[in-house]
Amino acid sequence: MTIFGMRRREGNASSTQIAVPSTYFQKHPSVPHLRDQNEYRDLYQKSIENPSEFWSSMATSCLKWDIPFDRVHHGSFDHGDHGWFLGGKLNACYNCVDRHALESPDKLAMLYERDDPEGAPQKITPGCTKGDIVTIYLPNIPEAVVSMLACARIGAVHSVVFAGFSAPSLRDRVDDARSKVLITVDESVRGGKVIQMKNIVEDALTGDEGRKVQCPGLRKVRTSGGMKNVPSGRVIVSQCSSLRRVRKMFCAGDVGWITCHSYLVYTPLVLGITTVVFEGTPTYPSYDRFWQILDRCKASHFYAAPTALRMIRKMRPNGSSIPLERLRVNASIGEPLASNVWQWCYEVFGRKEAHVLDTYFQTETGCHAFSPLAGVTPTKPGTVALPFFGFKPALIDPDSGREIEGDESRGLLVFKQPWPGIARTVWGDHARYLKTYFGGHSGYFTTGDSAYRDRDGCYCILGRVDDVVNVSGHRLSTAEIESTLLDHGAFAEVAVVGIDDQLTGQAISVRLPQEPGRGGQKGARTISKTAYRGNYWSLCSTQEVFLVSDLPKTRSGKIMRRLLRKMLEGERHELGDTSTLLHPAVLSNIIDEVNEQA
Ligand code: PRX
């Protein structure tokens, strides 16, 4: 195989920085906390050089403590024994709810958008009560947030399970967490379809044969009828009148995802920002749904996964006529936001009026590790910009284990010092925690992602380390190849996996969801070859291209390339854990479609 290098654009990162749109400041009277990029750099430097002082000042200015802490941080990566704000005591629920309610009792905490768009948004002033280790198996409804806050109030641990998980997946999670209480509803509605959640819970508790008792540790199950017994505080639900001019954030994910723990529940509520809870799907009853919600709720901040944005871009390439009077931040998370999708978000979705941010974090970081700062720093399409406060990134050479100095370099993304949101253990398996995050390269927290640092110090996430194709000794990230294909503009979704190849070690296999009028598999092959060649390499002689009706994705929008690889390697009956799949039926469809086209 010949690989000839041409103009190489790492991860499809753009070389130009795009300034904060001037409309940002016209859409809301509030101004960002920082003036400009220089102030960001100064503050960032402080957060790295003197983290104790930095975090102490943040913790005291943003939170109300019952007992002040006497030490900011303790522990090391080598021992994996981090503790933060030692000696201090606070109540997360009090910080989210009570202190704002005491200051301004009428302030909206939540806006609830039902699956059914005909129902007006509801406004909620929440309250909550106590539990133990509590599994919350609820759809995106206000009660999910109230239940989380109720746990936080009494110091219980909440384990939120995606409402789309099946009975065995729910059972595994209840058992794994050794949960004593489970909160659910009789039924939920998503995309117009009713889901009998209580029946799923019953299946989880009785086992497949309907006889054996499962989840022996579980003592209580609350369904909709019993829900009112759980939050004992005031849960006032009433129809909206007018919506006041406050900051409102619409985080369009599932509450079981870390993104929503951090950016639908705790961050907006701690900061006194109204949070929009959306029960439905972006496509029901039409592809305009996100615009409708942003308009109806007058949201200033929008946060979504690239997969949803790509789908809407495909179906509404010219956007929508629905006005977005207040939208000034349009952020994405979870996967790379390819440059052309970024451009569409900026020009079409937000009409050049909103600041488009590609943010990066992980369940284990708890909060953003990289992001442009809304209204403050410029953005660079295809990159996640600069590190967030307290995150000191480095790139490691996977072979030598040494740090790679200088810009315009790529390697394994690690962090060199801890931050308050760092995961502190793997529940019930601390040894696994130490091995996974600190075992590979001593003295570093390993993210499991590879990244590229450009000449401005901006980072571009190239994908999980295991999502790498090795063709004739050339390591290529699947995200990079997918980005190239997406950039060509012919496809809305692409998945690339490496398959064993006698000649080259691995070859590239491409999956493209079917699109009418593209000339079928042959047309797709031609387009993808052209896209490759037009960019930087030719790997086409053993490349496979398949058109499929859908890709296997998790509910948070991540493509499960591992499953595609296994299917191609003939391990169709040993796919491993598929419980996080959004549509499990997609697997058999793909197998049929690949068989037809092979
Ligand atoms: O591979 C990175 C990818 O998502 C992983 C974290 O997934 P999870 O723990 O489910 O949390 C998702 C939401 C925080 C990362 O290791 N990822 C996240 N953001 C980006 C990303 N990949 C590329 N670009 C991003 N902006």
XYZ file of C-alpha atoms and ligand atoms in Angstrom:
624
model
C 0.000 0.000 0.000
C 1.248 3.383 -0.901
C 0.567 6.284 1.334
C 1.405 9.584 -0.170
C 1.243 12.591 2.044
C -0.436 15.705 0.825
C -1.676 18.743 2.587
C -2.485 17.421 6.041
C -5.008 19.164 8.182
C -4.929 17.538 11.596
C -8.415 16.479 12.594
C -9.751 18.985 10.083
C -8.945 21.863 12.397
C -9.322 25.246 10.815
C -6.364 27.596 10.885
C -8.437 30.702 11.492
C -9.862 31.898 14.743
C -13.399 33.256 14.751
C -14.169 36.096 17.131
C -17.112 36.245 19.517
C -20.095 37.472 17.448
C -20.969 41.065 18.353
C -24.626 40.046 18.734
C -23.546 38.045 21.798
C -23.653 41.204 23.886
C -26.934 42.455 22.439
C -28.889 39.341 23.325
C -28.665 39.660 27.067
C -27.650 42.503 29.388
C -25.222 40.360 31.404
C -21.528 40.445 30.482
C -19.054 37.553 30.830
C -16.930 37.320 33.963
C -13.753 37.892 31.983
C -12.869 40.716 29.616
C -10.780 38.976 27.007
C -8.302 36.244 26.146
C -5.512 37.967 28.098
C -7.524 37.863 31.271
C -8.276 34.199 30.590
C -4.526 33.508 30.218
C -3.703 35.287 33.494
C -6.387 33.482 35.436
C -5.560 30.144 33.824
C -1.924 30.582 34.789
C -2.960 31.257 38.395
C -5.125 28.127 38.401
C -2.114 26.046 37.328
C 0.607 27.694 39.378
C -1.325 28.094 42.571
C -4.310 25.748 42.400
C -5.032 25.889 46.138
C -5.456 29.644 46.134
C -7.423 29.593 42.885
C -9.878 26.860 43.940
C -10.218 28.228 47.439
C -11.308 31.567 46.033
C -13.716 29.916 43.542
C -15.217 27.628 46.180
C -15.867 30.430 48.624
C -17.245 32.890 46.076
C -19.549 30.468 44.234
C -20.822 28.221 47.029
C -22.404 28.525 50.455
C -20.567 26.367 53.042
C -22.125 25.131 56.283
C -18.640 24.526 57.676
C -15.696 26.199 55.895
C -12.931 23.880 54.626
C -9.515 24.088 56.217
C -7.467 22.448 53.468
C -8.060 22.749 49.719
C -6.491 19.556 48.422
C -4.825 16.364 49.554
C -3.487 13.346 47.633
C -1.516 12.419 44.528
C -1.930 10.643 41.195
C 0.453 7.930 42.373
C -1.795 7.012 45.262
C -5.133 7.947 43.658
C -6.340 9.321 46.998
C -7.605 12.767 46.149
C -9.597 14.762 48.624
C -10.822 18.327 48.078
C -11.978 21.012 50.482
C -11.121 18.923 53.515
C -12.918 19.649 56.738
C -15.601 21.577 54.858
C -19.272 20.740 54.656
C -21.908 21.978 52.222
C -25.213 20.823 50.892
C -25.409 20.663 47.090
C -29.195 20.845 47.097
C -29.181 23.933 49.339
C -26.736 25.565 46.925
C -28.896 24.671 43.934
C -32.288 25.511 45.381
C -32.732 27.107 48.788
C -30.285 29.974 48.624
C -31.743 31.155 45.310
C -35.297 30.609 46.549
C -34.540 32.666 49.671
C -33.118 35.526 47.620
C -35.759 35.570 44.888
C -38.611 33.141 45.533
C -40.247 33.701 42.125
C -37.169 32.876 40.117
C -37.668 29.950 37.760
C -35.519 26.930 38.512
C -36.725 24.697 35.695
C -38.735 24.850 32.522
C -40.238 21.546 31.485
C -40.803 20.856 27.779
C -42.967 17.782 27.347
C -42.615 15.301 24.525
C -45.922 16.622 23.220
C -45.175 20.080 21.800
C -48.788 21.215 22.291
C -48.343 21.358 26.064
C -46.960 24.744 27.186
C -43.687 24.651 29.149
C -44.253 24.312 32.878
C -42.417 26.189 35.545
C -41.195 24.377 38.587
C -39.969 25.480 41.991
C -38.395 22.290 43.421
C -37.979 20.754 46.869
C -36.723 17.294 47.950
C -36.258 14.635 50.654
C -34.033 11.694 51.688
C -32.892 8.247 50.402
C -29.988 5.802 50.461
C -28.059 4.592 47.391
C -30.797 5.512 45.013
C -31.208 4.332 41.438
C -33.159 6.886 39.448
C -34.756 5.303 36.379
C -36.712 8.219 35.033
C -37.089 9.937 31.677
C -36.163 13.607 31.245
C -38.861 15.018 33.469
C -38.537 17.486 36.341
C -38.966 14.654 38.859
C -35.600 13.262 37.689
C -33.880 16.502 38.698
C -35.897 16.758 41.910
C -34.957 13.177 42.826
C -31.263 13.904 42.229
C -31.447 17.005 44.384
C -33.358 15.107 47.044
C -30.475 12.622 47.221
C -27.930 15.436 47.346
C -29.849 17.074 50.153
C -29.523 14.127 52.517
C -26.127 12.992 51.267
C -27.395 9.916 49.435
C -25.662 8.698 46.276
C -27.742 8.918 43.127
C -27.170 6.480 40.317
C -29.119 7.734 37.311
C -29.852 5.044 34.724
C -30.839 5.994 31.167
C -34.581 5.626 30.750
C -33.940 3.740 27.507
C -32.065 0.869 29.138
C -33.585 -2.590 29.062
C -34.551 -4.711 32.079
C -31.235 -6.655 32.256
C -29.202 -3.436 31.947
C -31.205 -1.796 34.694
C -30.849 -4.898 36.894
C -27.046 -4.931 36.427
C -26.802 -1.299 37.434
C -29.030 -1.693 40.509
C -26.931 -4.651 41.653
C -23.605 -3.037 40.808
C -24.475 0.076 42.813
C -25.948 -2.058 45.630
C -28.908 0.227 45.445
C -31.629 0.083 48.072
C -34.187 2.388 46.505
C -35.338 2.726 42.911
C -37.397 5.631 41.617
C -39.295 5.252 38.365
C -42.553 6.152 36.603
C -45.352 4.005 35.235
C -44.753 5.177 31.701
C -42.907 7.796 29.682
C -43.457 9.327 26.261
C -40.676 9.818 23.732
C -41.094 10.832 20.133
C -44.843 10.250 20.522
C -44.325 6.641 21.691
C -45.404 5.430 25.120
C -42.781 3.381 26.986
C -44.051 1.185 29.824
C -41.232 1.818 32.255
C -42.889 0.162 35.229
C -43.154 -3.082 33.242
C -39.440 -2.888 32.451
C -38.698 -2.443 36.154
C -40.902 -5.436 36.980
C -38.996 -7.534 34.421
C -35.714 -6.378 35.943
C -36.850 -7.445 39.400
C -38.379 -10.783 38.502
C -35.869 -12.024 35.945
C -36.333 -13.285 32.428
C -38.411 -16.285 33.432
C -40.660 -14.105 35.545
C -40.056 -16.277 38.600
C -36.696 -15.652 40.202
C -36.367 -12.685 42.523
C -33.600 -10.349 41.313
C -31.900 -7.289 42.818
C -32.002 -8.724 46.363
C -30.617 -5.542 47.920
C -33.459 -3.372 46.680
C -35.906 -2.460 49.445
C -38.209 0.116 47.870
C -39.495 0.960 44.442
C -41.340 4.211 43.898
C -43.416 4.501 40.756
C -45.435 7.530 39.611
C -48.128 6.829 42.208
C -45.513 6.822 44.933
C -43.416 9.661 43.597
C -45.154 12.228 45.722
C -43.924 10.407 48.808
C -40.343 10.914 47.746
C -39.861 14.665 47.424
C -41.476 15.954 50.588
C -40.721 19.603 49.849
C -42.834 21.790 47.658
C -43.112 20.813 44.029
C -45.234 23.514 42.515
C -46.192 22.984 38.915
C -48.157 25.671 37.164
C -48.664 27.012 33.661
C -46.293 29.752 32.415
C -47.413 33.406 32.193
C -44.667 35.468 30.707
C -41.049 34.431 30.819
C -38.825 36.994 32.446
C -35.522 38.137 31.046
C -33.249 35.724 32.862
C -30.507 33.470 31.580
C -31.875 30.093 30.547
C -29.947 27.034 29.512
C -31.250 24.199 27.348
C -29.021 21.137 27.636
C -30.562 18.692 25.176
C -29.319 15.398 26.581
C -30.522 12.562 28.740
C -30.362 13.184 32.457
C -28.528 9.872 32.888
C -25.524 11.281 30.996
C -22.713 13.110 32.794
C -23.291 16.120 30.549
C -26.728 16.551 32.063
C -25.570 15.865 35.627
C -23.095 18.713 35.235
C -24.813 21.062 32.780
C -28.537 20.391 33.054
C -28.738 19.949 36.816
C -25.920 21.188 39.023
C -24.140 23.999 37.146
C -27.174 26.023 36.039
C -28.975 25.549 39.328
C -25.947 26.466 41.459
C -25.486 29.601 39.362
C -29.179 30.494 39.539
C -29.761 29.905 35.822
C -33.090 28.449 34.678
C -32.608 24.963 33.250
C -34.820 23.534 30.503
C -35.771 19.859 30.928
C -36.829 18.296 27.628
C -38.569 14.945 27.640
C -38.715 14.279 23.894
C -36.514 13.800 20.846
C -35.015 16.383 18.444
C -37.049 14.992 15.563
C -40.557 14.857 17.020
C -42.943 16.092 15.801
C -40.589 17.785 13.305
C -36.923 18.613 12.779
C -37.671 22.156 13.969
C -38.119 20.979 17.543
C -34.877 22.428 18.950
C -35.589 25.834 17.395
C -39.123 25.697 18.816
C -37.908 24.967 22.332
C -35.189 27.605 22.207
C -37.766 30.115 21.039
C -40.547 29.154 23.477
C -38.235 29.029 26.474
C -36.242 32.069 25.335
C -33.065 30.111 26.041
C -29.754 31.953 25.937
C -27.549 28.821 26.060
C -27.942 25.613 24.034
C -25.912 22.438 24.555
C -26.258 19.356 22.334
C -24.366 16.372 20.938
C -22.897 16.574 17.406
C -24.957 13.564 16.351
C -28.195 15.533 16.910
C -26.755 18.567 15.141
C -25.629 16.462 12.167
C -29.047 14.891 11.851
C -30.817 18.255 11.916
C -28.324 19.672 9.454
C -29.106 16.831 7.096
C -32.865 17.310 7.333
C -32.893 21.115 7.630
C -29.817 22.204 5.661
C -31.200 25.720 5.375
C -32.247 25.962 8.995
C -35.620 27.077 10.249
C -37.616 30.275 10.097
C -38.301 30.143 13.857
C -36.633 33.150 15.501
C -33.938 32.719 18.155
C -34.292 35.977 19.944
C -32.090 35.171 22.938
C -29.720 32.408 21.811
C -26.139 33.515 22.246
C -24.230 30.306 23.077
C -24.470 27.169 20.958
C -22.214 24.454 22.397
C -21.571 20.812 21.540
C -20.114 17.889 23.481
C -19.294 14.205 23.257
C -17.779 13.806 19.821
C -15.741 15.852 17.388
C -17.694 18.709 15.822
C -16.360 18.563 12.271
C -15.489 21.944 10.726
C -18.334 21.879 8.247
C -20.868 21.028 10.951
C -19.367 23.811 13.080
C -19.842 26.176 10.126
C -23.468 25.125 9.719
C -24.112 25.602 13.446
C -22.657 29.084 13.217
C -24.084 30.304 9.936
C -27.383 28.448 9.656
C -28.526 27.174 13.061
C -27.518 30.262 15.027
C -27.511 32.776 12.121
C -24.064 34.083 13.031
C -25.534 35.479 16.239
C -24.443 32.772 18.680
C -20.966 31.832 19.851
C -20.368 28.215 18.744
C -18.272 26.188 21.194
C -16.869 22.683 20.813
C -16.344 21.562 24.405
C -14.445 18.517 25.647
C -14.790 16.560 28.832
C -15.353 13.074 30.184
C -17.430 11.446 32.888
C -14.156 11.195 34.806
C -13.297 14.907 34.574
C -16.784 15.933 35.710
C -16.549 19.302 33.988
C -15.066 20.914 30.901
C -11.377 20.244 30.416
C -11.189 22.259 27.184
C -13.548 24.841 25.772
C -13.588 28.305 24.330
C -15.066 30.637 26.952
C -18.473 31.897 25.891
C -18.375 35.556 24.979
C -14.671 35.826 25.810
C -12.259 33.765 23.718
C -12.324 33.229 19.956
C -13.150 29.790 18.579
C -11.334 27.755 16.014
C -13.537 25.275 14.120
C -12.365 21.687 14.478
C -10.646 22.326 17.819
C -11.771 22.360 21.441
C -9.575 25.452 21.915
C -7.617 25.967 25.121
C -7.630 24.186 28.485
C -10.154 25.124 31.143
C -9.015 26.453 34.526
C -7.055 23.913 36.564
C -6.441 21.514 33.664
C -2.793 21.139 32.760
C -2.710 19.006 29.609
C 0.255 17.223 28.056
C 0.772 14.942 25.071
C 2.618 11.656 25.636
C 4.458 9.629 23.034
C 2.753 6.195 23.221
C 5.989 4.323 22.480
C 8.518 6.110 24.677
C 6.052 7.277 27.338
C 7.758 10.692 27.221
C 6.061 14.049 27.064
C 6.026 15.649 23.630
C 7.177 19.244 23.807
C 6.188 21.979 21.406
C 3.163 22.715 19.322
C 2.035 21.076 16.084
C 2.374 17.668 17.743
C 0.112 14.736 18.514
C 0.061 12.119 21.244
C -1.901 10.629 24.121
C -3.800 13.267 26.033
C -3.031 13.304 29.751
C -3.424 15.781 32.622
C -0.567 16.638 34.904
C -2.360 17.824 38.005
C -5.711 17.168 39.684
C -8.816 19.374 39.634
C -11.832 19.321 41.968
C -14.177 17.404 39.640
C -11.806 14.442 39.135
C -13.367 10.977 39.551
C -12.192 9.652 42.905
C -12.762 5.936 42.427
C -14.566 3.287 40.395
C -17.474 2.280 42.584
C -16.514 -0.892 44.428
C -13.239 -1.378 42.489
C -10.538 1.071 43.487
C -7.792 -1.120 41.990
C -9.425 -0.758 38.581
C -9.538 3.000 39.055
C -5.794 3.129 39.775
C -4.939 0.902 36.836
C -7.185 2.625 34.282
C -6.385 6.242 35.000
C -2.926 6.258 36.550
C -1.437 2.865 35.632
C -0.300 3.606 32.077
C 1.985 6.584 32.630
C 3.075 7.298 36.167
C 2.333 10.796 37.427
C -0.356 11.515 34.845
C -4.113 11.142 34.597
C -4.761 9.237 31.346
C -7.804 10.320 29.326
C -7.723 7.444 26.820
C -7.953 9.975 23.967
C -5.337 11.056 21.490
C -5.037 14.709 20.573
C -3.202 17.189 18.379
C -1.896 20.549 19.611
C -1.712 23.201 16.926
C 0.606 26.166 16.602
C -1.691 28.363 18.709
C -1.808 25.804 21.527
C -5.377 24.831 20.596
C -6.218 21.154 21.033
C -7.982 18.912 18.567
C -9.352 15.611 19.929
C -8.528 12.770 17.537
C -10.586 10.079 19.259
C -10.185 7.225 21.718
C -6.817 5.563 21.625
C -8.462 2.301 20.669
C -10.241 4.075 17.776
C -7.043 4.098 15.791
C -6.406 2.381 12.477
C -2.883 1.199 11.789
C -2.359 0.960 8.038
C 1.141 -0.065 6.997
C 2.521 1.352 10.216
C 0.744 4.663 9.830
C -1.476 5.390 12.762
C -4.610 7.208 11.691
C -7.424 8.212 13.947
C -10.887 7.173 12.870
C -12.184 10.601 13.915
C -9.768 12.213 11.497
C -10.833 10.049 8.549
C -14.491 10.525 9.394
C -13.956 14.237 9.599
C -12.398 14.209 6.134
C -15.358 12.346 4.708
C -17.829 14.643 6.449
C -15.935 17.646 5.207
C -16.546 16.476 1.673
C -20.176 17.331 2.337
C -21.855 14.287 0.815
C -22.628 12.449 4.050
C -24.314 13.390 7.284
C -22.921 10.449 9.271
C -19.867 8.268 8.832
C -18.238 5.523 10.887
C -14.753 4.240 10.128
C -13.190 1.107 11.637
C -9.930 -0.750 11.120
C -10.168 -4.379 10.029
C -7.373 -6.959 9.848
C -5.580 -6.986 6.516
C -2.815 -9.414 5.545
C -0.953 -6.853 3.498
C -1.192 -3.712 5.517
C -1.900 -4.890 9.051
C -5.178 -3.080 9.084
C -7.403 -1.691 6.373
C -10.079 0.911 6.559
C -13.723 0.088 6.439
C -16.284 2.838 6.117
C -19.953 2.755 7.079
C -22.271 5.404 5.712
C -25.942 5.670 6.509
C -27.994 5.306 3.333
C -28.924 8.447 1.540
C -31.214 8.397 -1.451
C -29.881 9.733 -4.714
C -26.195 9.184 -3.984
C -25.714 6.403 -6.498
C -25.783 3.570 -3.951
C -22.707 1.762 -2.718
C -20.720 2.428 -5.874
C -21.442 6.142 -5.701
C -20.502 6.240 -2.027
C -17.238 4.434 -2.746
C -16.353 6.934 -5.429
C -17.204 9.867 -3.216
C -15.207 8.548 -0.278
C -12.203 7.820 -2.502
C -12.350 11.307 -3.880
C -12.613 12.738 -0.391
C -9.514 10.815 0.709
C -7.446 11.693 -2.294
C -8.470 15.316 -2.224
C -7.105 15.520 1.266
C -4.058 13.595 2.162
C -3.725 9.942 1.408
C -4.721 7.063 -0.730
C -5.603 3.907 1.129
C -8.246 2.837 -1.219
C -7.157 -0.477 -2.650
C -8.431 -2.496 0.299
C -10.953 -0.023 1.552
C -14.502 -1.225 2.093
C -17.514 1.023 1.913
C -20.924 -0.056 3.120
C -24.157 1.861 3.107
C -26.333 1.087 6.094
C -29.674 2.454 7.226
C -28.367 3.525 10.650
C -25.235 3.379 12.771
C -24.988 1.758 16.202
C -25.038 4.654 18.650
C -25.326 5.061 22.368
C -28.067 7.233 23.756
C -25.494 9.967 24.200
C -24.773 9.843 20.469
C -21.462 7.988 20.381
C -20.928 5.601 17.505
C -20.012 2.139 18.881
C -17.235 1.332 16.409
C -16.255 -1.656 18.541
C -19.499 -3.381 17.469
C -18.925 -2.629 13.787
C -15.412 -4.038 14.029
C -16.601 -7.209 15.732
C -19.320 -7.703 13.139
C -16.781 -7.427 10.340
C -14.392 -9.787 12.079
C -17.132 -12.399 12.097
C -17.766 -12.210 15.836
C -21.415 -11.411 15.399
C -22.472 -13.545 18.330
C -19.822 -12.194 20.673
C -20.466 -8.504 20.549
C -20.118 -8.048 24.303
C -22.122 -5.461 26.216
C -24.626 -3.822 23.879
C -26.833 -2.443 26.638
C -25.975 1.190 25.960
C -27.238 1.040 22.368
C -30.016 3.470 21.525
C -31.638 1.133 18.966
C -30.527 -2.503 19.534
C -32.322 -3.606 16.338
C -29.796 -1.632 14.329
C -27.272 -4.487 14.686
C -29.245 -7.112 12.790
C -30.128 -4.552 10.101
C -26.443 -3.752 9.622
C -25.530 -7.438 9.391
C -28.164 -7.946 6.659
C -27.093 -4.836 4.784
C -23.400 -5.711 4.924
C -24.130 -9.265 3.745
C -26.027 -7.889 0.772
C -23.243 -5.516 -0.190
C -20.178 -7.619 0.622
O -13.435 10.492 23.534
C -13.818 11.688 24.163
C -15.232 12.028 23.714
O -16.092 11.518 24.711
C -15.322 10.851 25.720
C -15.994 11.001 27.069
O -17.231 10.354 27.016
P -18.230 10.374 28.261
O -17.489 10.015 29.502
O -19.419 9.570 27.880
O -18.636 11.859 28.384
C -19.228 12.451 27.297
C -19.612 13.843 27.628
C -18.743 14.533 28.520
C -13.983 11.508 25.654
O -12.986 10.705 26.250
N -15.438 13.467 23.613
C -16.035 14.285 24.497
N -16.075 15.531 24.023
C -15.459 15.533 22.811
C -15.045 14.207 22.547
N -14.385 13.880 21.418
C -14.120 14.878 20.534
N -14.502 16.160 20.725
C -15.177 16.537 21.837
N -15.558 17.790 21.989
